[in-house]
Amino acid sequence: MNKEEVCVFSPGTVSNIGPGFDLLGFALEAPGDEMIIRPNESGKLRLLNETAIPLPLDPLKNVAGVAARALLCALKSDEGFDLVFRQKIPPGSGIGSSAASCVAAVLGINALLGHPFETASLLPFAMEGEKLASGSTHADNVAPALLGKITLIRSYDPIDIKHIPYPGDLYCALVHPHIEIRTMESRKLIPGEISLKTGLTQCGNLAGLIAGLCTGDYELIGRSVKDVFAEPYRIQQVPDFETLRSKALEAGARGSGLSGSGPSVFSLCKGKEVARQVGTVMQEHFIQRGIDCKLYISAVGPGARRISN
């Protein structure tokens, strides 16, 4: 085993992208998690937090610890590792906080053990950690965090993930209001069954979004970034959401929606400058309501990777 430590950056992600509930997601350039992974002599996982964000340090109660244990159990390994959180996406942000931690942990341990698994094969272990956070096994955050770009989960059984082409001038304006929404609680708002009409509308929007991304048809993208399944039940947690969306579209966004379960809100834009204009309008929406927020302007980003410590 490599006795040196590795430092991993794992990106935040926008999941669902409107109609792709549990199926679509893309990696952001920022924000992200930064984690140091190093061997220890204890034969156990030890979690250390160097950030200002409170985190559970019990490996059985931390998503990164659960993901790491799943990987080590698959290898029947009794090696010990320290997982040191140096930079952390706030939990409950809707930007894939738990996915970023899970991916960083498994990518780093896999590297220290000599890469027994190909990168894509690490996905099931990261998904085990996600299950702790959301109560269900889904990959629309962990897949783009691990593999980068825009990912489609065609099937969960067996797992089948594909990259979706997209126009090179596609940018995202993302605003994270400082409101915490836990994924597990947010998923409980969604009904267990939907009507045939709702299902057909959602399928049409999903197909249209994928077609628009593949062909660079921004008009089609704009018509398709609509979620009639989960978002109607989740937007109540974001103040004046429909007003915010209208403002973003008027400012030039092609489509807007909740990032994951929220409260972060994304807007897809053609070009970086348009994304800046849209992002400023979105940010002002929350500031006017006395809600602190953070704005990110990002192209579609790469997946998790080792960086210099």
XYZ file of C-alpha atoms in Angstrom:
309
model
C 0.000 0.000 0.000
C 1.126 3.545 -0.715
C 2.154 5.043 2.630
C 1.818 8.627 1.482
C -1.301 10.722 1.854
C -3.427 11.944 -1.016
C -5.575 15.050 -1.300
C -8.789 14.820 -3.309
C -11.098 17.525 -4.612
C -14.651 16.281 -5.180
C -17.070 18.682 -6.885
C -20.510 19.790 -5.947
C -23.259 18.731 -8.313
C -26.648 19.786 -9.638
C -28.965 16.790 -9.668
C -32.294 16.266 -11.444
C -31.732 19.293 -13.750
C -35.497 19.713 -13.799
C -37.218 16.545 -15.065
C -34.414 14.027 -14.391
C -35.389 13.016 -10.848
C -32.741 10.535 -9.599
C -31.524 10.161 -13.213
C -29.636 13.287 -14.326
C -26.894 15.393 -12.794
C -23.835 17.438 -13.666
C -20.612 18.375 -11.939
C -19.787 21.956 -11.001
C -16.365 23.593 -11.121
C -17.048 24.905 -7.609
C -17.915 24.492 -4.772
C -16.542 21.150 -3.683
C -15.090 19.056 -0.879
C -11.378 18.824 -0.228
C -10.261 15.769 1.741
C -6.903 14.356 2.787
C -6.795 10.561 2.975
C -3.838 8.880 4.645
C -3.040 5.444 6.069
C -2.924 4.960 9.821
C -1.648 2.135 12.001
C -4.868 1.599 13.960
C -6.600 -0.620 11.397
C -9.659 1.640 11.745
C -11.256 4.568 9.993
C -10.677 7.871 11.768
C -12.477 11.041 10.714
C -11.026 14.477 11.446
C -12.732 17.774 10.726
C -10.665 20.865 9.947
C -13.640 22.859 8.645
C -15.998 25.165 10.526
C -18.977 22.982 9.573
C -20.114 20.518 12.275
C -19.812 16.929 11.046
C -20.387 13.534 12.698
C -17.026 11.858 13.223
C -18.337 8.369 13.895
C -17.579 6.409 10.677
C -20.945 4.659 10.988
C -22.797 7.982 11.091
C -20.824 9.881 8.474
C -21.525 9.305 4.772
C -17.826 9.285 3.876
C -17.140 6.714 6.576
C -19.946 4.477 5.344
C -18.701 4.691 1.748
C -15.127 3.978 2.827
C -16.224 0.966 4.886
C -18.166 -0.418 1.921
C -15.037 -0.232 -0.241
C -12.779 -1.814 2.395
C -15.285 -4.580 3.093
C -15.443 -5.423 -0.624
C -11.662 -5.799 -0.609
C -11.672 -7.665 2.723
C -9.092 -5.121 3.835
C -8.181 -4.414 7.446
C -6.154 -1.302 6.603
C -6.771 1.847 8.612
C -7.219 5.309 7.123
C -7.666 8.881 8.289
C -10.245 10.941 6.401
C -9.467 14.604 7.002
C -12.135 17.094 5.931
C -10.354 20.290 4.846
C -13.129 21.940 2.835
C -16.817 21.039 2.958
C -19.974 21.849 1.029
C -22.615 22.655 3.679
C -24.960 19.689 4.263
C -28.562 20.263 3.226
C -27.541 22.708 0.493
C -28.876 20.798 -2.508
C -25.413 20.833 -4.117
C -24.444 17.221 -3.450
C -22.658 17.643 -0.133
C -22.919 13.997 0.890
C -22.003 12.766 -2.599
C -18.864 14.898 -2.654
C -17.695 13.414 0.665
C -18.462 9.840 -0.376
C -16.640 10.180 -3.671
C -13.587 11.851 -2.133
C -13.239 9.067 0.433
C -13.473 6.128 -1.977
C -11.325 7.766 -4.647
C -8.558 8.512 -2.148
C -8.552 5.083 -0.495
C -8.620 3.369 -3.877
C -5.559 5.379 -4.919
C -3.635 4.520 -1.733
C -4.425 0.821 -2.197
C -2.988 0.823 -5.717
C -6.224 1.296 -7.695
C -7.819 -2.136 -7.236
C -10.979 -0.684 -8.792
C -11.426 1.366 -11.933
C -12.894 4.775 -11.201
C -16.398 3.955 -12.487
C -16.460 0.790 -10.357
C -16.256 2.914 -7.203
C -19.798 4.162 -7.748
C -21.647 1.471 -5.719
C -19.504 2.197 -2.658
C -20.194 5.934 -2.861
C -23.905 5.152 -3.251
C -23.853 3.284 0.076
C -22.850 6.513 1.788
C -25.566 8.442 -0.043
C -28.119 5.991 1.291
C -27.298 7.106 4.832
C -28.018 10.731 3.910
C -31.187 10.343 1.868
C -32.667 7.025 2.945
C -32.506 5.692 -0.612
C -29.798 4.559 -3.000
C -29.538 7.037 -5.841
C -26.660 8.137 -8.057
C -27.651 11.448 -9.644
C -25.130 13.271 -7.443
C -22.414 10.641 -6.937
C -22.183 9.765 -10.651
C -21.314 13.282 -11.862
C -19.163 13.915 -8.773
C -17.126 10.806 -9.568
C -17.193 10.833 -13.377
C -17.685 14.505 -14.186
C -19.723 16.226 -16.905
C -23.457 15.473 -17.345
C -24.444 11.934 -16.442
C -27.592 9.926 -17.103
C -28.471 6.910 -14.966
C -30.293 4.804 -17.532
C -30.818 1.950 -15.067
C -30.141 1.165 -11.430
C -30.468 -2.607 -11.757
C -28.041 -3.196 -13.266
C -26.384 0.173 -12.889
C -25.923 1.777 -16.307
C -24.522 5.291 -16.556
C -23.831 7.321 -19.683
C -22.385 10.764 -20.336
C -24.677 13.171 -22.181
C -23.139 15.569 -24.735
C -23.818 19.264 -24.156
C -23.026 22.586 -25.853
C -19.647 24.059 -24.999
C -21.102 27.438 -24.024
C -23.471 25.972 -21.434
C -23.086 27.688 -18.061
C -24.895 27.445 -14.767
C -25.771 30.215 -12.346
C -26.317 28.616 -8.950
C -27.430 30.401 -5.801
C -27.229 28.695 -2.420
C -29.439 30.470 0.128
C -28.358 29.761 3.670
C -31.337 27.561 4.412
C -30.790 23.908 5.283
C -33.050 21.268 3.711
C -32.266 17.643 4.503
C -32.673 15.342 1.508
C -34.311 12.595 3.543
C -36.993 14.970 4.806
C -37.484 16.578 1.400
C -38.030 13.204 -0.277
C -40.906 12.550 2.103
C -42.817 15.439 0.506
C -42.976 13.640 -2.840
C -46.000 11.386 -3.461
C -45.364 7.693 -3.931
C -47.555 7.531 -7.032
C -48.225 9.888 -9.936
C -50.909 10.020 -12.616
C -50.363 8.787 -16.144
C -50.636 12.383 -17.384
C -47.933 13.544 -14.986
C -45.697 10.639 -15.937
C -46.049 11.349 -19.652
C -45.326 15.040 -19.157
C -42.228 14.256 -17.111
C -40.971 11.723 -19.677
C -41.500 14.212 -22.477
C -39.568 16.900 -20.621
C -36.722 14.503 -19.818
C -36.464 13.338 -23.433
C -36.621 16.926 -24.645
C -33.886 18.056 -22.250
C -31.541 15.262 -23.332
C -32.252 15.957 -27.006
C -31.672 19.678 -26.464
C -28.365 19.079 -24.696
C -27.158 16.655 -27.369
C -27.991 19.018 -30.220
C -27.248 22.352 -28.546
C -30.863 23.452 -29.008
C -31.267 26.022 -26.230
C -34.910 26.677 -27.071
C -35.675 23.001 -26.538
C -33.595 22.955 -23.354
C -35.628 25.886 -22.051
C -38.960 24.239 -22.822
C -37.827 21.018 -21.160
C -36.289 22.132 -17.832
C -39.579 21.545 -16.056
C -40.281 19.102 -13.255
C -43.923 18.177 -12.665
C -43.068 15.328 -10.295
C -40.963 16.462 -7.302
C -40.477 20.203 -7.621
C -44.124 21.235 -7.082
C -43.948 19.708 -3.601
C -40.498 21.047 -2.749
C -40.655 24.678 -3.840
C -42.658 25.601 -0.740
C -39.347 25.425 1.136
C -37.821 28.228 -0.970
C -39.306 31.726 -0.428
C -41.190 33.041 -3.491
C -39.656 30.425 -5.761
C -41.858 31.101 -8.775
C -41.044 34.808 -8.582
C -37.360 33.913 -8.506
C -37.707 31.661 -11.544
C -39.559 34.359 -13.491
C -36.832 36.889 -12.710
C -34.124 34.460 -13.829
C -35.889 33.749 -17.128
C -36.422 37.454 -17.761
C -32.692 38.012 -17.158
C -31.778 35.491 -19.834
C -31.835 32.048 -18.251
C -32.965 29.245 -20.549
C -34.331 27.176 -17.672
C -34.345 27.260 -13.867
C -35.200 24.879 -11.070
C -34.261 23.445 -7.713
C -30.841 21.874 -7.479
C -31.569 18.451 -6.043
C -33.982 18.809 -3.158
C -33.068 22.488 -2.702
C -32.769 25.084 -1.349
C -30.123 25.925 -3.973
C -31.549 27.101 -7.285
C -29.855 26.665 -10.665
C -30.316 28.424 -13.990
C -28.955 27.097 -17.278
C -27.584 29.839 -19.515
C -25.933 30.293 -22.892
C -22.574 31.886 -22.142
C -20.738 32.989 -19.020
C -21.753 36.635 -19.108
C -25.444 35.783 -19.310
C -24.942 33.424 -16.370
C -23.378 36.271 -14.370
C -26.337 38.550 -15.116
C -28.841 35.857 -14.184
C -26.920 34.924 -11.054
C -26.876 38.526 -9.840
C -30.666 38.738 -10.218
C -31.126 35.450 -8.375
C -28.813 36.515 -5.575
C -30.646 39.814 -5.167
C -33.941 37.916 -4.804
C -32.730 36.334 -1.567
C -30.904 39.417 -0.272
C -34.112 41.455 -0.591
C -35.798 38.884 1.657
C -33.073 39.039 4.301
C -31.569 35.663 3.376
C -27.791 35.352 3.073
C -26.704 33.421 0.008
C -23.711 32.431 -2.096
C -23.514 32.722 -5.884
C -21.547 30.348 -8.112
C -21.022 30.710 -11.858
C -19.811 27.469 -13.390
C -19.359 25.602 -16.614
C -20.012 21.864 -16.513
C -17.028 20.544 -14.583
C -14.791 17.489 -14.346
C -15.175 14.762 -11.738
C -13.251 14.192 -8.516
C -9.491 14.202 -8.802
C -6.270 14.268 -6.843
C -4.855 17.722 -6.218
C -1.679 19.072 -4.643
C -1.804 19.178 -0.864
